Amino acid sequence: MTKQSNIRTYIVAVIFLLAALWYFFPIAKDASLIFRMRLALPAAILALGGIGLLPRLISWGFVFCTIGDAMGVAGSFEGQMGGFAVAQICFIAQFVKDIRQGKVSRAGFVTASFVCLVPLLFAAWTIFPNVRPLPIRIGCVIYALLLLSSAWTSIIRAFSIKRYIAMIGCIIFLISDFTIAWNKFTEHIPHAGRYIMITYYSALILIFFGTLRRKTLK
């Protein structure tokens, strides 16, 4: 059973990689909406392929990442942010459960607080003032707090149970979304879409491998 789980894990990872690479192939500007939805395919692969391999909350997190991706392709920034907000809540809930199985270290708490406080203050100074209208700004602030909470709990989890891959994924996720916010509200970044998707897909696969059930890794 364990061997089969390992084989399935790597099959899911290979399919994910192929789907992620497919996104970067050039397409016509008038491509249909359904075809452009391929952006959401990698997260959907992890959501479906991770059933039985991942904790249920992590699988649901990938489901809501898929929804966020689809809403973004459809042109709804609010829907995109809402989908990813729920995904972060799922990740946070699982990380808290994992933390309870270990022992919280002071080093982990201090590291997590420092890593998350710096980007929060920077965003509050450089990004949030540029967000209009006010309801969107409030939504961005709430999402930023959830995103930072996900990173914060992932760091504490890493120090508590000595598994660091998901932590790296969450930090990269933070970088990806920070790039989105900076490019959208503060200053245009050349080739921003490419950087955003590379970091986003990297974050997803790291969270996938970093939260696999322990029996799968044996």
CSV table of C-alpha atoms in Angstrom, one decimal:
chain,number,residue,atom,x,y,z
A,1,MET,CA,0.0,0.0,0.0
A,2,THR,CA,2.8,2.4,0.9
A,3,LYS,CA,4.6,1.7,-2.4
A,4,GLN,CA,1.4,2.3,-4.3
A,5,SER,CA,0.9,5.6,-2.5
A,6,ASN,CA,4.4,6.7,-3.4
A,7,ILE,CA,4.0,5.8,-7.0
A,8,ARG,CA,0.7,7.6,-7.1
A,9,THR,CA,2.3,10.7,-5.5
A,10,TYR,CA,4.9,11.0,-8.2
A,11,ILE,CA,2.4,10.4,-10.9
A,12,VAL,CA,0.3,13.3,-9.6
A,13,ALA,CA,3.5,15.4,-9.4
A,14,VAL,CA,4.4,14.6,-13.1
A,15,ILE,CA,0.9,15.3,-14.3
A,16,PHE,CA,1.0,18.6,-12.3
A,17,LEU,CA,4.3,19.5,-13.9
A,18,LEU,CA,3.0,18.9,-17.4
A,19,ALA,CA,-0.1,20.9,-16.8
A,20,ALA,CA,1.9,23.8,-15.4
A,21,LEU,CA,4.3,23.7,-18.4
A,22,TRP,CA,1.2,23.7,-20.7
A,23,TYR,CA,0.2,27.1,-19.2
A,24,PHE,CA,3.4,28.7,-20.5
A,25,PHE,CA,2.9,27.6,-24.1
A,26,PRO,CA,1.8,30.7,-26.2
A,27,ILE,CA,-1.8,30.8,-27.3
A,28,ALA,CA,-3.8,33.1,-29.6
A,29,LYS,CA,-5.2,36.3,-28.0
A,30,ASP,CA,-8.7,35.3,-29.0
A,31,ALA,CA,-8.5,31.9,-27.3
A,32,SER,CA,-11.8,30.7,-25.7
A,33,LEU,CA,-12.5,31.2,-22.0
A,34,ILE,CA,-12.6,27.4,-21.5
A,35,PHE,CA,-9.1,27.0,-23.1
A,36,ARG,CA,-7.7,29.8,-20.9
A,37,MET,CA,-9.0,28.0,-17.9
A,38,ARG,CA,-6.0,25.7,-18.2
A,39,LEU,CA,-4.4,28.1,-15.7
A,40,ALA,CA,-6.5,26.4,-13.0
A,41,LEU,CA,-5.7,22.8,-14.1
A,42,PRO,CA,-2.5,22.3,-11.9
A,43,ALA,CA,-4.4,23.2,-8.7
A,44,ALA,CA,-7.3,21.0,-9.7
A,45,ILE,CA,-4.9,18.1,-10.3
A,46,LEU,CA,-3.5,18.4,-6.8
A,47,ALA,CA,-7.0,18.6,-5.4
A,48,LEU,CA,-8.2,15.5,-7.1
A,49,GLY,CA,-4.9,13.6,-7.1
A,50,GLY,CA,-4.3,14.3,-3.5
A,51,ILE,CA,-7.4,12.6,-2.2
A,52,GLY,CA,-6.2,9.9,0.2
A,53,LEU,CA,-2.7,11.2,0.1
A,54,LEU,CA,-3.3,14.6,1.8
A,55,PRO,CA,-5.2,15.7,4.8
A,56,ARG,CA,-8.7,16.7,3.8
A,57,LEU,CA,-8.2,20.3,4.6
A,58,ILE,CA,-5.3,20.6,2.3
A,59,SER,CA,-7.2,19.0,-0.5
A,60,TRP,CA,-10.0,21.5,0.1
A,61,GLY,CA,-7.4,24.2,0.0
A,62,PHE,CA,-6.4,23.2,-3.5
A,63,VAL,CA,-10.0,23.0,-4.5
A,64,PHE,CA,-10.5,26.7,-3.5
A,65,CYS,CA,-7.2,27.6,-5.2
A,66,THR,CA,-8.7,26.1,-8.4
A,67,ILE,CA,-11.8,28.2,-7.9
A,68,GLY,CA,-9.7,31.3,-7.3
A,69,ASP,CA,-7.8,30.6,-10.5
A,70,ALA,CA,-11.0,30.1,-12.5
A,71,MET,CA,-12.5,33.4,-11.1
A,72,GLY,CA,-9.3,35.2,-12.0
A,73,VAL,CA,-9.4,33.9,-15.6
A,74,ALA,CA,-13.0,35.0,-15.8
A,75,GLY,CA,-12.0,38.5,-14.8
A,76,SER,CA,-13.4,38.6,-11.3
A,77,PHE,CA,-10.7,40.0,-9.0
A,78,GLU,CA,-13.1,39.8,-6.0
A,79,GLY,CA,-14.0,36.2,-6.8
A,80,GLN,CA,-10.3,35.3,-7.2
A,81,MET,CA,-9.4,36.9,-3.9
A,82,GLY,CA,-12.4,35.2,-2.2
A,83,GLY,CA,-11.4,31.7,-3.5
A,84,PHE,CA,-7.8,32.1,-2.3
A,85,ALA,CA,-9.0,33.5,1.0
A,86,VAL,CA,-10.9,30.3,1.7
A,87,ALA,CA,-7.9,28.3,0.6
A,88,GLN,CA,-5.7,30.0,3.1
A,89,ILE,CA,-8.2,29.3,5.8
A,90,CYS,CA,-8.1,25.6,5.0
A,91,PHE,CA,-4.3,25.7,5.1
A,92,ILE,CA,-4.2,27.5,8.4
A,93,ALA,CA,-6.7,25.1,10.0
A,94,GLN,CA,-4.5,22.1,8.9
A,95,PHE,CA,-1.3,23.7,10.1
A,96,VAL,CA,-2.8,24.4,13.5
A,97,LYS,CA,-3.8,20.8,13.8
A,98,ASP,CA,-0.3,19.7,12.9
A,99,ILE,CA,1.2,22.2,15.4
A,100,ARG,CA,-0.8,20.6,18.2
A,101,GLN,CA,1.0,17.3,17.4
A,102,GLY,CA,4.4,18.8,18.0
A,103,LYS,CA,6.0,21.2,20.4
A,104,VAL,CA,6.0,24.9,19.7
A,105,SER,CA,9.6,26.3,19.9
A,106,ARG,CA,10.4,29.9,20.8
A,107,ALA,CA,12.7,30.0,17.8
A,108,GLY,CA,9.8,29.1,15.5
A,109,PHE,CA,7.5,31.6,17.0
A,110,VAL,CA,10.1,34.4,16.7
A,111,THR,CA,11.1,33.5,13.2
A,112,ALA,CA,7.4,33.3,12.1
A,113,SER,CA,6.6,36.6,13.6
A,114,PHE,CA,9.6,38.4,12.0
A,115,VAL,CA,9.1,36.8,8.6
A,116,CYS,CA,5.4,37.9,8.5
A,117,LEU,CA,5.6,41.2,10.2
A,118,VAL,CA,8.1,42.7,7.8
A,119,PRO,CA,6.0,42.2,4.6
A,120,LEU,CA,2.8,43.3,6.4
A,121,LEU,CA,4.4,46.6,7.4
A,122,PHE,CA,5.8,47.1,3.9
A,123,ALA,CA,2.5,46.4,2.3
A,124,ALA,CA,0.7,48.7,4.7
A,125,TRP,CA,3.2,51.5,3.7
A,126,THR,CA,3.5,50.9,-0.1
A,127,ILE,CA,0.5,48.9,-1.4
A,128,PHE,CA,-2.7,49.3,0.7
A,129,PRO,CA,-2.8,53.1,0.3
A,130,ASN,CA,-3.0,52.7,-3.5
A,131,VAL,CA,-5.9,50.2,-3.5
A,132,ARG,CA,-9.2,51.7,-4.6
A,133,PRO,CA,-12.1,51.7,-3.9
A,134,LEU,CA,-12.4,51.2,-0.1
A,135,PRO,CA,-14.3,47.8,-0.2
A,136,ILE,CA,-11.5,46.4,-2.4
A,137,ARG,CA,-8.9,47.8,0.0
A,138,ILE,CA,-10.7,46.2,3.0
A,139,GLY,CA,-10.8,42.9,1.1
A,140,CYS,CA,-7.1,43.1,0.2
A,141,VAL,CA,-6.2,43.8,3.9
A,142,ILE,CA,-8.3,40.8,5.1
A,143,TYR,CA,-6.7,38.5,2.4
A,144,ALA,CA,-3.2,39.7,3.3
A,145,LEU,CA,-3.8,38.9,6.9
A,146,LEU,CA,-5.0,35.4,6.0
A,147,LEU,CA,-2.1,34.9,3.7
A,148,LEU,CA,0.4,36.0,6.4
A,149,SER,CA,-1.4,33.8,8.9
A,150,SER,CA,-0.9,30.9,6.6
A,151,ALA,CA,2.8,31.6,6.3
A,152,TRP,CA,3.0,32.2,10.1
A,153,THR,CA,1.4,28.9,11.0
A,154,SER,CA,3.4,27.1,8.4
A,155,ILE,CA,6.7,28.3,9.9
A,156,ILE,CA,5.6,27.4,13.5
A,157,ARG,CA,4.4,24.0,12.1
A,158,ALA,CA,7.8,23.5,10.5
A,159,PHE,CA,9.7,24.1,13.7
A,160,SER,CA,7.2,22.0,15.7
A,161,ILE,CA,7.1,18.8,13.6
A,162,LYS,CA,10.4,19.2,11.7
A,163,ARG,CA,8.9,19.3,8.2
A,164,TYR,CA,10.0,22.4,6.3
A,165,ILE,CA,8.8,21.9,2.7
A,166,ALA,CA,5.3,23.3,3.2
A,167,MET,CA,6.8,26.3,5.0
A,168,ILE,CA,8.9,27.1,1.9
A,169,GLY,CA,5.8,26.7,-0.2
A,170,CYS,CA,3.8,29.1,1.9
A,171,ILE,CA,6.5,31.7,1.8
A,172,ILE,CA,6.8,31.4,-2.0
A,173,PHE,CA,2.9,31.7,-2.1
A,174,LEU,CA,3.3,35.0,-0.2
A,175,ILE,CA,5.9,36.2,-2.6
A,176,SER,CA,3.7,35.3,-5.6
A,177,ASP,CA,0.7,37.2,-4.2
A,178,PHE,CA,2.8,40.2,-3.1
A,179,THR,CA,4.0,40.4,-6.8
A,180,ILE,CA,0.4,40.4,-7.9
A,181,ALA,CA,-0.5,43.2,-5.5
A,182,TRP,CA,2.5,45.3,-6.4
A,183,ASN,CA,2.0,44.9,-10.1
A,184,LYS,CA,-1.7,45.7,-9.9
A,185,PHE,CA,-1.8,48.5,-7.4
A,186,THR,CA,1.7,50.1,-7.1
A,187,GLU,CA,4.0,49.7,-10.1
A,188,HIS,CA,4.0,47.6,-13.3
A,189,ILE,CA,6.5,44.8,-13.3
A,190,PRO,CA,7.8,43.6,-16.7
A,191,HIS,CA,6.8,40.0,-17.3
A,192,ALA,CA,4.9,39.9,-14.0
A,193,GLY,CA,2.6,37.2,-15.2
A,194,ARG,CA,5.4,34.8,-15.8
A,195,TYR,CA,7.0,35.4,-12.3
A,196,ILE,CA,3.6,35.2,-10.6
A,197,MET,CA,2.7,31.8,-12.2
A,198,ILE,CA,6.2,30.3,-11.7
A,199,THR,CA,6.2,31.1,-8.0
A,200,TYR,CA,2.5,30.2,-7.6
A,201,TYR,CA,2.9,26.7,-9.2
A,202,SER,CA,6.1,26.2,-7.2
A,203,ALA,CA,4.3,27.0,-4.0
A,204,LEU,CA,1.4,24.6,-4.8
A,205,ILE,CA,3.7,21.6,-5.4
A,206,LEU,CA,5.8,22.3,-2.3
A,207,ILE,CA,2.7,22.5,-0.2
A,208,PHE,CA,1.5,19.3,-1.7
A,209,PHE,CA,4.8,17.4,-0.9
A,210,GLY,CA,5.1,19.2,2.5
A,211,THR,CA,1.7,18.0,3.7
A,212,LEU,CA,1.6,14.4,2.5
A,213,ARG,CA,0.4,12.0,5.1
A,214,ARG,CA,3.4,10.5,6.9
A,215,LYS,CA,2.6,7.0,5.9
A,216,THR,CA,2.9,8.0,2.3
A,217,LEU,CA,6.5,9.1,2.8
A,218,LYS,CA,7.7,6.0,4.5
